[in-house]
Short mmCIF file of C-alpha atoms and ligand atoms in Angstrom, two decimals:
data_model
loop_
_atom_site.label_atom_id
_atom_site.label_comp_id
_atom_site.label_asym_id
_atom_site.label_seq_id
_atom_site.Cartn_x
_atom_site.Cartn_y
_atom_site.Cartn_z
CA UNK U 1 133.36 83.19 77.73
CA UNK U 2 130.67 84.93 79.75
CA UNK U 3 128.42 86.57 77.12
CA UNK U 4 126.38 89.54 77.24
CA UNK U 5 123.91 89.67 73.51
CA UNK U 6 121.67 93.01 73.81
CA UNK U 7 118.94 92.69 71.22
CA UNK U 8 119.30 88.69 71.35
CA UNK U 9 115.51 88.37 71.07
CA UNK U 10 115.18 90.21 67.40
CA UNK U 11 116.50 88.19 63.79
CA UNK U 12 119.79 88.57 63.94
CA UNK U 13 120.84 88.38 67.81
CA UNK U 14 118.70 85.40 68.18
CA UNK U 15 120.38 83.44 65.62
CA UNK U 16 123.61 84.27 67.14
CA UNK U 17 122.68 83.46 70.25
CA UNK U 18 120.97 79.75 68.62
CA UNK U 19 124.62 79.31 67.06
CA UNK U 20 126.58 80.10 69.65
CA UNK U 21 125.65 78.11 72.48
CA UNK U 22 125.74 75.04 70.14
CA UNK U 23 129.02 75.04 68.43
CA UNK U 24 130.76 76.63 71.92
CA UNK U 25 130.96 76.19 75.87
CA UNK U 26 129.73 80.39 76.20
CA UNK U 27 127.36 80.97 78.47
CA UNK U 28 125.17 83.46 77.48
CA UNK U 29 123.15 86.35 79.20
CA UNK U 30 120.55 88.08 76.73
CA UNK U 31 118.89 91.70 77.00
CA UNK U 32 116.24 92.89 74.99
CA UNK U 33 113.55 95.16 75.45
CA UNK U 34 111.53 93.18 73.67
CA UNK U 35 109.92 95.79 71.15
CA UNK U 36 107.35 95.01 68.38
CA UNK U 37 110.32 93.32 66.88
CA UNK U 38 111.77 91.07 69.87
CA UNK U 39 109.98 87.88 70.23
CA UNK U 40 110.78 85.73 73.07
CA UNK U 41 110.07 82.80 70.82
CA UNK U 42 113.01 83.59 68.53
CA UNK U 43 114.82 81.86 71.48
CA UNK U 44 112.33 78.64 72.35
CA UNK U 45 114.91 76.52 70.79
CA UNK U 46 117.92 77.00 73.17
CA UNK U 47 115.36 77.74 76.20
CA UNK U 48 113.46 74.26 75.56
CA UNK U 49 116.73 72.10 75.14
CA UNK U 50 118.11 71.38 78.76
CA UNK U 51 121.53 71.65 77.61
CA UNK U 52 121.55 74.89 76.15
CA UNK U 53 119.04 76.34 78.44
CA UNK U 54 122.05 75.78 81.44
CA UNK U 55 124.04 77.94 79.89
CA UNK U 56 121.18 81.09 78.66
CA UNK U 57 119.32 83.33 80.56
CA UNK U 58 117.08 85.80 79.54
CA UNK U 59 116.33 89.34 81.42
CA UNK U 60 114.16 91.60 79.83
CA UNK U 61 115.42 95.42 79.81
CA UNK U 62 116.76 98.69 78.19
CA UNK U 63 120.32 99.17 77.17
CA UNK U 64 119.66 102.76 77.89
CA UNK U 65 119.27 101.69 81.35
CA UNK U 66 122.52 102.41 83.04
CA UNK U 67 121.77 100.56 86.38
CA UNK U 68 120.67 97.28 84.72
CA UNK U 69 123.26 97.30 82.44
CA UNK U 70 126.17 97.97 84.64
CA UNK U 71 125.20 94.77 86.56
CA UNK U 72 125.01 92.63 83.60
CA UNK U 73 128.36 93.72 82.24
CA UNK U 74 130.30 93.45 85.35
CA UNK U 75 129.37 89.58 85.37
CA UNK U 76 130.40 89.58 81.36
CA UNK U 77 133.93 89.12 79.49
CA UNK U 78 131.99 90.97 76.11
CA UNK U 79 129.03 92.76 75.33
CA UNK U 80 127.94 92.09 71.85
CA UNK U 81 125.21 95.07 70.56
CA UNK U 82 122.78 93.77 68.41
CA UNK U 83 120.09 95.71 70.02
CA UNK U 84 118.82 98.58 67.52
CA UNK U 85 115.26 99.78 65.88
CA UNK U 86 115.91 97.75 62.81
CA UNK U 87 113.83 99.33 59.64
CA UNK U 88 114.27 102.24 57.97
CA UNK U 89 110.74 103.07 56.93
CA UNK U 90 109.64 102.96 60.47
CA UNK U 91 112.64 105.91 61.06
CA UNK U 92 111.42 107.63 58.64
CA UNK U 93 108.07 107.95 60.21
CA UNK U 94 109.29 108.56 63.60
CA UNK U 95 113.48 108.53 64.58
CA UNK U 96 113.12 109.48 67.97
CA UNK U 97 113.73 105.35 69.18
CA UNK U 98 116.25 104.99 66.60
CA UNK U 99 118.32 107.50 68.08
CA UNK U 100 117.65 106.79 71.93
CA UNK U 101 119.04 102.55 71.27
CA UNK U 102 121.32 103.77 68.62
CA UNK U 103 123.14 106.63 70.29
CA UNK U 104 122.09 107.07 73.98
CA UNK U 105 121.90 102.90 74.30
CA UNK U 106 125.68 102.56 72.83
CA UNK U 107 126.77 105.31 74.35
CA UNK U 108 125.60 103.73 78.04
CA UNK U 109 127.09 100.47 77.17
CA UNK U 110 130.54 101.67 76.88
CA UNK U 111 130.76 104.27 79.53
CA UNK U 112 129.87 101.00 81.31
CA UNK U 113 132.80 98.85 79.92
CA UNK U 114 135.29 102.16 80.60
CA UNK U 115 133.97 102.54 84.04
CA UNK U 116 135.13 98.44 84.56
CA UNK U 117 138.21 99.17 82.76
CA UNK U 118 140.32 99.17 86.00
CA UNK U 119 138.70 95.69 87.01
CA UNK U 120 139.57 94.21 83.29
CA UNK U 121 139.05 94.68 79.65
CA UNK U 122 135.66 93.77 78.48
CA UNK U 123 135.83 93.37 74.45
CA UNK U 124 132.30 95.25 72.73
CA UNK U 125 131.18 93.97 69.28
CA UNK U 126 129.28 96.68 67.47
CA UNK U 127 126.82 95.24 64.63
CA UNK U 128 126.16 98.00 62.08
CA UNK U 129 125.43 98.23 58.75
CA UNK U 130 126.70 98.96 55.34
CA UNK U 131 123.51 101.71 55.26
CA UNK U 132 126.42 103.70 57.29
CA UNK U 133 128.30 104.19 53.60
CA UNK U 134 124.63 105.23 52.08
CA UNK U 135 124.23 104.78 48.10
CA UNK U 136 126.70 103.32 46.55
CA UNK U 137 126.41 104.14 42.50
CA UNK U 138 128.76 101.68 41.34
CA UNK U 139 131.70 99.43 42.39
CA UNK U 140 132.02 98.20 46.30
CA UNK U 141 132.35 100.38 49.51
CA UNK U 142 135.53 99.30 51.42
CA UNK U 143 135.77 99.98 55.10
CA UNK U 144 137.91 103.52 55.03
CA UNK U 145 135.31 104.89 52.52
CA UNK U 146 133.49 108.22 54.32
CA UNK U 147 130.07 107.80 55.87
CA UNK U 148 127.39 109.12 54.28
CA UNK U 149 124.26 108.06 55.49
CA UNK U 150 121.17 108.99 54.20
CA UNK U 151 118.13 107.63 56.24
CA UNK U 152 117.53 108.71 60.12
CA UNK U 153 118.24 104.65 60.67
CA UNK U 154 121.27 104.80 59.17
CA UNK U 155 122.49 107.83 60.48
CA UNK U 156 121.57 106.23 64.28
CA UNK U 157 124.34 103.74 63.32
CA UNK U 158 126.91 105.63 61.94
CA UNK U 159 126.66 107.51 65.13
CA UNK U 160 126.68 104.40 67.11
CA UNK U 161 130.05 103.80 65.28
CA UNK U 162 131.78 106.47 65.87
CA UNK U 163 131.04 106.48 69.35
CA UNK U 164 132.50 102.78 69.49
CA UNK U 165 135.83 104.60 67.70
CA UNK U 166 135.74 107.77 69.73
CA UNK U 167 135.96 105.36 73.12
CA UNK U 168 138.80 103.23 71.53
CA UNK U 169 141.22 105.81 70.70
CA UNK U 170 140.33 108.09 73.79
CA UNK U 171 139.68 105.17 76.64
CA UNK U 172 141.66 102.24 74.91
CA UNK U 173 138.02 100.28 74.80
CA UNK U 174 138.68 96.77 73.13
CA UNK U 175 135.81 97.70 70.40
CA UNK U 176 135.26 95.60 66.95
CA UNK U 177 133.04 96.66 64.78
CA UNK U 178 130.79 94.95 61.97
CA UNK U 179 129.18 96.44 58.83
CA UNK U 180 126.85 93.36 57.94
CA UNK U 181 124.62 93.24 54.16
CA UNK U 182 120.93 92.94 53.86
CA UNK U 183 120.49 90.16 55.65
CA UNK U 184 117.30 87.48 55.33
CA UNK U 185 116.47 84.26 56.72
CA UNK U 186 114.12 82.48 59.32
CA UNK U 187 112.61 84.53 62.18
CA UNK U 188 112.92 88.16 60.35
CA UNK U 189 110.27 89.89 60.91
CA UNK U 190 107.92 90.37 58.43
CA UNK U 191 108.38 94.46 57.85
CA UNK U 192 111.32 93.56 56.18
CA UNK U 193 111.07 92.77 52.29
CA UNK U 194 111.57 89.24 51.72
CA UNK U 195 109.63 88.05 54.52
CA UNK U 196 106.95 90.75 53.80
CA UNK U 197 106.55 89.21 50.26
CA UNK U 198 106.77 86.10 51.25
CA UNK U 199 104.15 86.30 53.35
CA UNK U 200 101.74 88.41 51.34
CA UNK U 201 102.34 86.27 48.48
CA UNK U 202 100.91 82.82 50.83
CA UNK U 203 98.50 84.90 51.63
CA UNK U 204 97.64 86.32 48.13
CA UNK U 205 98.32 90.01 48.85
CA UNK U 206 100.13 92.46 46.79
CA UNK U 207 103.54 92.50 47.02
CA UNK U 208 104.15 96.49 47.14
CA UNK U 209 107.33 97.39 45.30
CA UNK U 210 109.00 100.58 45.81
CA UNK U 211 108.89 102.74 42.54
CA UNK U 212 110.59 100.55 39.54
CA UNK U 213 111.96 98.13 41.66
CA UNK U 214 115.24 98.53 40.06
CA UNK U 215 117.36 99.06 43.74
CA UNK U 216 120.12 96.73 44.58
CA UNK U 217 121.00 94.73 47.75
CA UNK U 218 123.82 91.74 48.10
CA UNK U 219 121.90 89.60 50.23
CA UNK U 220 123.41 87.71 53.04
CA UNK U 221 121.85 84.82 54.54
CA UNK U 222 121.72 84.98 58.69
CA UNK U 223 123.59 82.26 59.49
CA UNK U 224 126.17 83.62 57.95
CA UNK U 225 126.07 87.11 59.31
CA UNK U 226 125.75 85.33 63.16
CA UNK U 227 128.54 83.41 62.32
CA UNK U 228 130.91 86.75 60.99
CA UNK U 229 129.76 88.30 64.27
CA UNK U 230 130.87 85.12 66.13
CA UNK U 231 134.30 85.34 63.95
CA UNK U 232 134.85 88.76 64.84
CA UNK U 233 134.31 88.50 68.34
CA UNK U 234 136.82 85.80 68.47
CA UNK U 235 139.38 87.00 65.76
CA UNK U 236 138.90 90.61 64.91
CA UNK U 237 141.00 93.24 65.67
CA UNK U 238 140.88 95.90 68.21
CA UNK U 239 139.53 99.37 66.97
CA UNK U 240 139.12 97.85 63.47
CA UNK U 241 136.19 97.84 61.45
CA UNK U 242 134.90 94.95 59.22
CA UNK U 243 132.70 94.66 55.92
CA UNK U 244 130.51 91.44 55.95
CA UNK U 245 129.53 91.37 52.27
CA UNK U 246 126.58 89.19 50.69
CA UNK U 247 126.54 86.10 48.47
CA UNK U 248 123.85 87.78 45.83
CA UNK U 249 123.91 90.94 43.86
CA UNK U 250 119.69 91.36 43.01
CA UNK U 251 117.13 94.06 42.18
CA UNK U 252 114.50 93.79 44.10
CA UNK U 253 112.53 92.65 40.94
CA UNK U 254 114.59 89.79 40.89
CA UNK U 255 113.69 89.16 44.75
CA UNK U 256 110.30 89.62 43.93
CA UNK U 257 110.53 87.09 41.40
CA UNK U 258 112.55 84.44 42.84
CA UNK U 259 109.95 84.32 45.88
CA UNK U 260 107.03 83.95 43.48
CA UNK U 261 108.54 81.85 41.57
CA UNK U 262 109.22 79.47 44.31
CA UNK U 263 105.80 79.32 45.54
CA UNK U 264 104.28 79.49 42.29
CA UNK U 265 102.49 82.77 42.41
CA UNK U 266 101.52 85.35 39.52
CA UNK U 267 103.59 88.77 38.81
CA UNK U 268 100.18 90.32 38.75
CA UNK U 269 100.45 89.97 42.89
CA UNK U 270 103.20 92.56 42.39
CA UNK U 271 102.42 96.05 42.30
CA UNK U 272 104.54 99.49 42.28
CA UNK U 273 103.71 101.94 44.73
CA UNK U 274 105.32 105.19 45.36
CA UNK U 275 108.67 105.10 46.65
CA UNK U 276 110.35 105.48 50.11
CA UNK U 277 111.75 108.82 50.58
CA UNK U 278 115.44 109.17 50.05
CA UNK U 279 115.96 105.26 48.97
CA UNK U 280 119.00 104.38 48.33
CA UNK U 281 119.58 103.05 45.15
CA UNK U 282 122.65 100.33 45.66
CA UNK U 283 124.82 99.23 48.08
CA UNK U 284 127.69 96.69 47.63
CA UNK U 285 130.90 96.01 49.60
CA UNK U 286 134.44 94.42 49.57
CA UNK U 287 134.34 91.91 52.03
CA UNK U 288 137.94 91.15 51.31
CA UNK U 289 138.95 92.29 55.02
CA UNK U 290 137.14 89.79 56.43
CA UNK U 291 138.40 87.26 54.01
CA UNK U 292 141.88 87.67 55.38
CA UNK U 293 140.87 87.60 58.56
CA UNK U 294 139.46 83.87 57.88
CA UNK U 295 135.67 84.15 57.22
CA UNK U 296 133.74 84.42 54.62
CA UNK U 297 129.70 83.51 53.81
CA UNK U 298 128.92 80.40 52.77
CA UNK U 299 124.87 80.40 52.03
CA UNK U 300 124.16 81.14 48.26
CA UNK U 301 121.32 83.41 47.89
CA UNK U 302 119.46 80.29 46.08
CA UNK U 303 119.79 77.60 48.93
CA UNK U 304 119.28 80.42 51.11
CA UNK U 305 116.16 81.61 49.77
CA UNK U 306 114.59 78.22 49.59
CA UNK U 307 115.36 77.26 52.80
CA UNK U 308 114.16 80.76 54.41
CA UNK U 309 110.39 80.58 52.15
CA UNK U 310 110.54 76.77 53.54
CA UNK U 311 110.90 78.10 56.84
CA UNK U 312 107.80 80.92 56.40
CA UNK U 313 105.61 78.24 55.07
CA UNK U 314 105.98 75.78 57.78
CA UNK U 315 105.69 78.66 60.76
CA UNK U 316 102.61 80.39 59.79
CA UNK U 317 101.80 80.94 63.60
CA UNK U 318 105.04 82.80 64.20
CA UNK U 319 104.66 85.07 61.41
CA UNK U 320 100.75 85.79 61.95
CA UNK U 321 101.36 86.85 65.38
CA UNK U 322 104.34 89.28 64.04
CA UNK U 323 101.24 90.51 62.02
CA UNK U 324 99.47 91.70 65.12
CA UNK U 325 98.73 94.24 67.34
CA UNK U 326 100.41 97.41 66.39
CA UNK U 327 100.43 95.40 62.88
CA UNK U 328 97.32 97.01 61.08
CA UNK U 329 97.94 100.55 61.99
CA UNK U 330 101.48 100.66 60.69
CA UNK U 331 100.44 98.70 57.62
CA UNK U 332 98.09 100.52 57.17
CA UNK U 333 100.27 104.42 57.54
CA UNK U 334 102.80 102.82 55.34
CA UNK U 335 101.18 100.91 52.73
CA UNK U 336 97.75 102.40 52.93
CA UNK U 337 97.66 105.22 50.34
CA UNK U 338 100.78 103.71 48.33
CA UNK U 339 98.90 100.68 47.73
CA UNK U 340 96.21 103.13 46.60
CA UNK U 341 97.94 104.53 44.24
CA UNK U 342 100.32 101.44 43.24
CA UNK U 343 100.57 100.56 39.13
CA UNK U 344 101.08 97.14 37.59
CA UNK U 345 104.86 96.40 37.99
P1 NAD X 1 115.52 93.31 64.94
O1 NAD X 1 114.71 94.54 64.86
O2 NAD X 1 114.95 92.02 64.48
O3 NAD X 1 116.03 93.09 66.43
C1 NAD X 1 116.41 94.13 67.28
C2 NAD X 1 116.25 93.65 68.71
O4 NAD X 1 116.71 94.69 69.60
C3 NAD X 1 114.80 93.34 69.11
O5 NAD X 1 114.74 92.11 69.77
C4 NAD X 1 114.43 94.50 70.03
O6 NAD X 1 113.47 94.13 71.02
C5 NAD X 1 115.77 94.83 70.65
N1 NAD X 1 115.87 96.20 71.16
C6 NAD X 1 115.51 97.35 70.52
N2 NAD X 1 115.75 98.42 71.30
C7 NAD X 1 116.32 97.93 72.45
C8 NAD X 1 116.80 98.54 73.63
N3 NAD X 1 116.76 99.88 73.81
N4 NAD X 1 117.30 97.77 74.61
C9 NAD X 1 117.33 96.41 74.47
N5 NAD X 1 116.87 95.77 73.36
C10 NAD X 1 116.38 96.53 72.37
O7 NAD X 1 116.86 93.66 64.14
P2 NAD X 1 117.87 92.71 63.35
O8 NAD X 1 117.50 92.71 61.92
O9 NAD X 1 118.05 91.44 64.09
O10 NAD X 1 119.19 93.59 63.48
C11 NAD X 1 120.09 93.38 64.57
C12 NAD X 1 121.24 94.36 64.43
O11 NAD X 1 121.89 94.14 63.18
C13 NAD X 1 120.80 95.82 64.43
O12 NAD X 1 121.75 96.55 65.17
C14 NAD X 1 120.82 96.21 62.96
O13 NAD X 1 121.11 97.58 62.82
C15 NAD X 1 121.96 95.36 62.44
N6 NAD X 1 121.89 94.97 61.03
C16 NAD X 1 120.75 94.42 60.51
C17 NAD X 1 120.73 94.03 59.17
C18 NAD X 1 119.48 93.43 58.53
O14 NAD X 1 119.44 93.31 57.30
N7 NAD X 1 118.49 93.02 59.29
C19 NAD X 1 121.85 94.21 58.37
C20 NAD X 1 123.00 94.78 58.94
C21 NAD X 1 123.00 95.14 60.28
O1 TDX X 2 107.64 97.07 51.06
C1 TDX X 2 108.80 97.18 50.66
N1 TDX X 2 109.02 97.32 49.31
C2 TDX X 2 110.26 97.46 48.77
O2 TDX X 2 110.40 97.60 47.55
C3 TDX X 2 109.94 97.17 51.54
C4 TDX X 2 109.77 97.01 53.03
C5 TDX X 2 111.18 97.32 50.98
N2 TDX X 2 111.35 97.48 49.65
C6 TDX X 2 112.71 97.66 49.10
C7 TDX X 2 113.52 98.74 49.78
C8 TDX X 2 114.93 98.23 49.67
O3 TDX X 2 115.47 98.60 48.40
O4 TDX X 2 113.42 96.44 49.36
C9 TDX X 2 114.78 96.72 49.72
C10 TDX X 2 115.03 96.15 51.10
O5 TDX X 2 114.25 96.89 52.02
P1 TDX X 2 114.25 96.54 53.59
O6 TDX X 2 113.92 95.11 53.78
O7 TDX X 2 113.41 97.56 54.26
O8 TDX X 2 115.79 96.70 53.94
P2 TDX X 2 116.81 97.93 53.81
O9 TDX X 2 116.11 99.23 53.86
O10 TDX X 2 117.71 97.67 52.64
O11 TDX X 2 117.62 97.73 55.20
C11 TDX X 2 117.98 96.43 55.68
O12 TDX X 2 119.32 96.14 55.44
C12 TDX X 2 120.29 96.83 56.17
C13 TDX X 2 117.67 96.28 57.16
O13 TDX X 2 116.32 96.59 57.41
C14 TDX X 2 118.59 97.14 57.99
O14 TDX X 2 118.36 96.90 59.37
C15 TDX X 2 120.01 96.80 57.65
O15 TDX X 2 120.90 97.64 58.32
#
């Protein structure tokens, strides 16, 4: 298959993209905008091994750019979206890019199938999120459950969604998509919680925790979610949607713990700062529909934590550039005056 992977330069998309042109014969075309999140260096493994390199090529661009994108899709048999503003404190600072990639950017790339529709059928792999079902109090969100996001980010992809379903039933696009878990792992940039503590904690910063710290994620390592993405592109069904579920039920507490732990730093680095606005407070899903489709993860949260803290440890460089730039000022805005007023945890 000819490939087209929007975003393929950020966490997730790159390890797809790493994953895929080893275990098939895809060729792959990649475009990202390259943000503060997409790092061209996410991809130095496939670019710097001749025989993966044949078969990847790299174009830097906007999905919201019609004209671009219409060229790389006609040369593609799928379009798999990865590409997205990623973290929902940043959206709830500013939404305004959230919605652009997450509504105008999706909503470009499948006019852009439909209008090839007469040439063939181009199949689109939505990644989303299971923020799209918002908090989840208790027991596990299955895939017919209403949407009811609750963060600007989330509500970006829920509308990304239902565009992807709006163009299936009214054009007949072939459209999967995903709803992946908190996912961690090598390469995520260090915003994100785990590899924010991690990397405050080898550093000896504090580690700032989000009111009690009592919030639950099921984890899911990134291999794993590549490979579901990989499975659904391959297996799942047409106008369906998909739950990729976690291997570890934790409080983020127990995160916090499990990374010092492992690198055999104090609880004191932890501290409790005021909380993000509108957190949710759980989310869980059945990823039974994937199961019986053939796939399910494989990574325990243990194996996968070690592995991703090994990972942090032995790529300092990576991670301390990620902590440049525009790095200070939104550290500072976000952390700044919580940190400031943060309690022992
Ligand atoms: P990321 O922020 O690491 O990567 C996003 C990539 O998209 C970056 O390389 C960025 O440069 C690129 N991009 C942003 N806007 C673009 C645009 N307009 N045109 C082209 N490229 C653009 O995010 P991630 O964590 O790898 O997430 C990838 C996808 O998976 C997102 O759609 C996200 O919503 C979804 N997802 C993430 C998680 C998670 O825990 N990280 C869980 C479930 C779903
Ligand atoms: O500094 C922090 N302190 C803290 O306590 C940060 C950044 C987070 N947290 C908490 C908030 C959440 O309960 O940790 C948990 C995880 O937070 P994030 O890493 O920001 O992830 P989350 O908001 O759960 O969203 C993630 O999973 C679903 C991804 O960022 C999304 O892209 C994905 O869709």
């Amino acid at each position: 298959m000819r490939l087209l992977v929007t975003g393929g330069a950020g966490f997730i998309g790159s390890c797809f993209v790493r994953r895929r042109l080893a275990a098939t014969d895809d060729t792959i075309v990649v475009v990202d905008k390259l943000t503060y999140a997409g790092n061209r260096a996410n991809l130095a493994a496939c670019e710097n091994d001749p025989a993966l390199a044949s078969r990847l090529e790299f174009v830097r661009g906007d999905i919201c750019d019609g004209g671009l994108v219409r060229d790389l899709i006609a040369e593609s048999d799928a379009v798999v979206n990865f590409a997205a503003e990623s973290h929902v404190d940043r959206s709830i600072i500013d939404a305004e890019a959230f919605l652009r990639t997450g509504v105008i950017g999706v909503h470009v790339l499948l006019e852009t199938i439909r209008s090839l529709a007469d040439r063939r059928s181009i199949r689109f792999v939505q990644v989303s999120t299971d923020e799209v079902y918002g908090e989840v109090t208790d027991g596990l969100s299955g895939e017919d459950d209403p949407l009811r996001p609750r963060s600007p980010y989330a509500s970006a992809k829920a509308a990304g969604e239902l565009l992807v379903s709006a163009y299936h039933v009214t054009h007949g696009t072939d459209g999967v998509i995903s709803r992946g878990s908190n996912t961690y792992g090598p390469y995520q940039h260090p915003e994100k919680v785990i590899p924010l503590f991690v990397t405050n904690a080898l550093e000896d910063l504090p580690l700032p925790l989000y009111g009690d710290g009592r919030q639950q994620r099921d984890w899911l390592y990134v291999d794993d979610h590549a490979d579901a993405v990989g499975h659904l592109l391959d297996h799942g069904r047409s106008g369906e949607t998909y739950n990729v579920a976690g291997t570890g039920h934790l409080t983020n507490r127990d995160v916090a713990a499990a990374i010092l732990e492992r690198l055999d730093k104090p609880w004191s680095l932890v501290r409790s700062v005021p909380d993000r606005p509108g957190h949710d407070a759980r989310y869980a899903m059945d990823g039974s529909k994937l199961a019986a489709l053939g796939w399910q993860p494989t990574v325990s949260f243990e194996s996968g934590l070690a592995d991703t803290i090994d990972w942090f440890r032995a790529n300092a460089d990576w991670w301390r550039d990620a902590k440049s730039g525009e790095w200070a000022d939104y550290y500072e805005d976000q952390y700044g005056w919580r940190l400031a007023e943060s309690v022992e945890a």
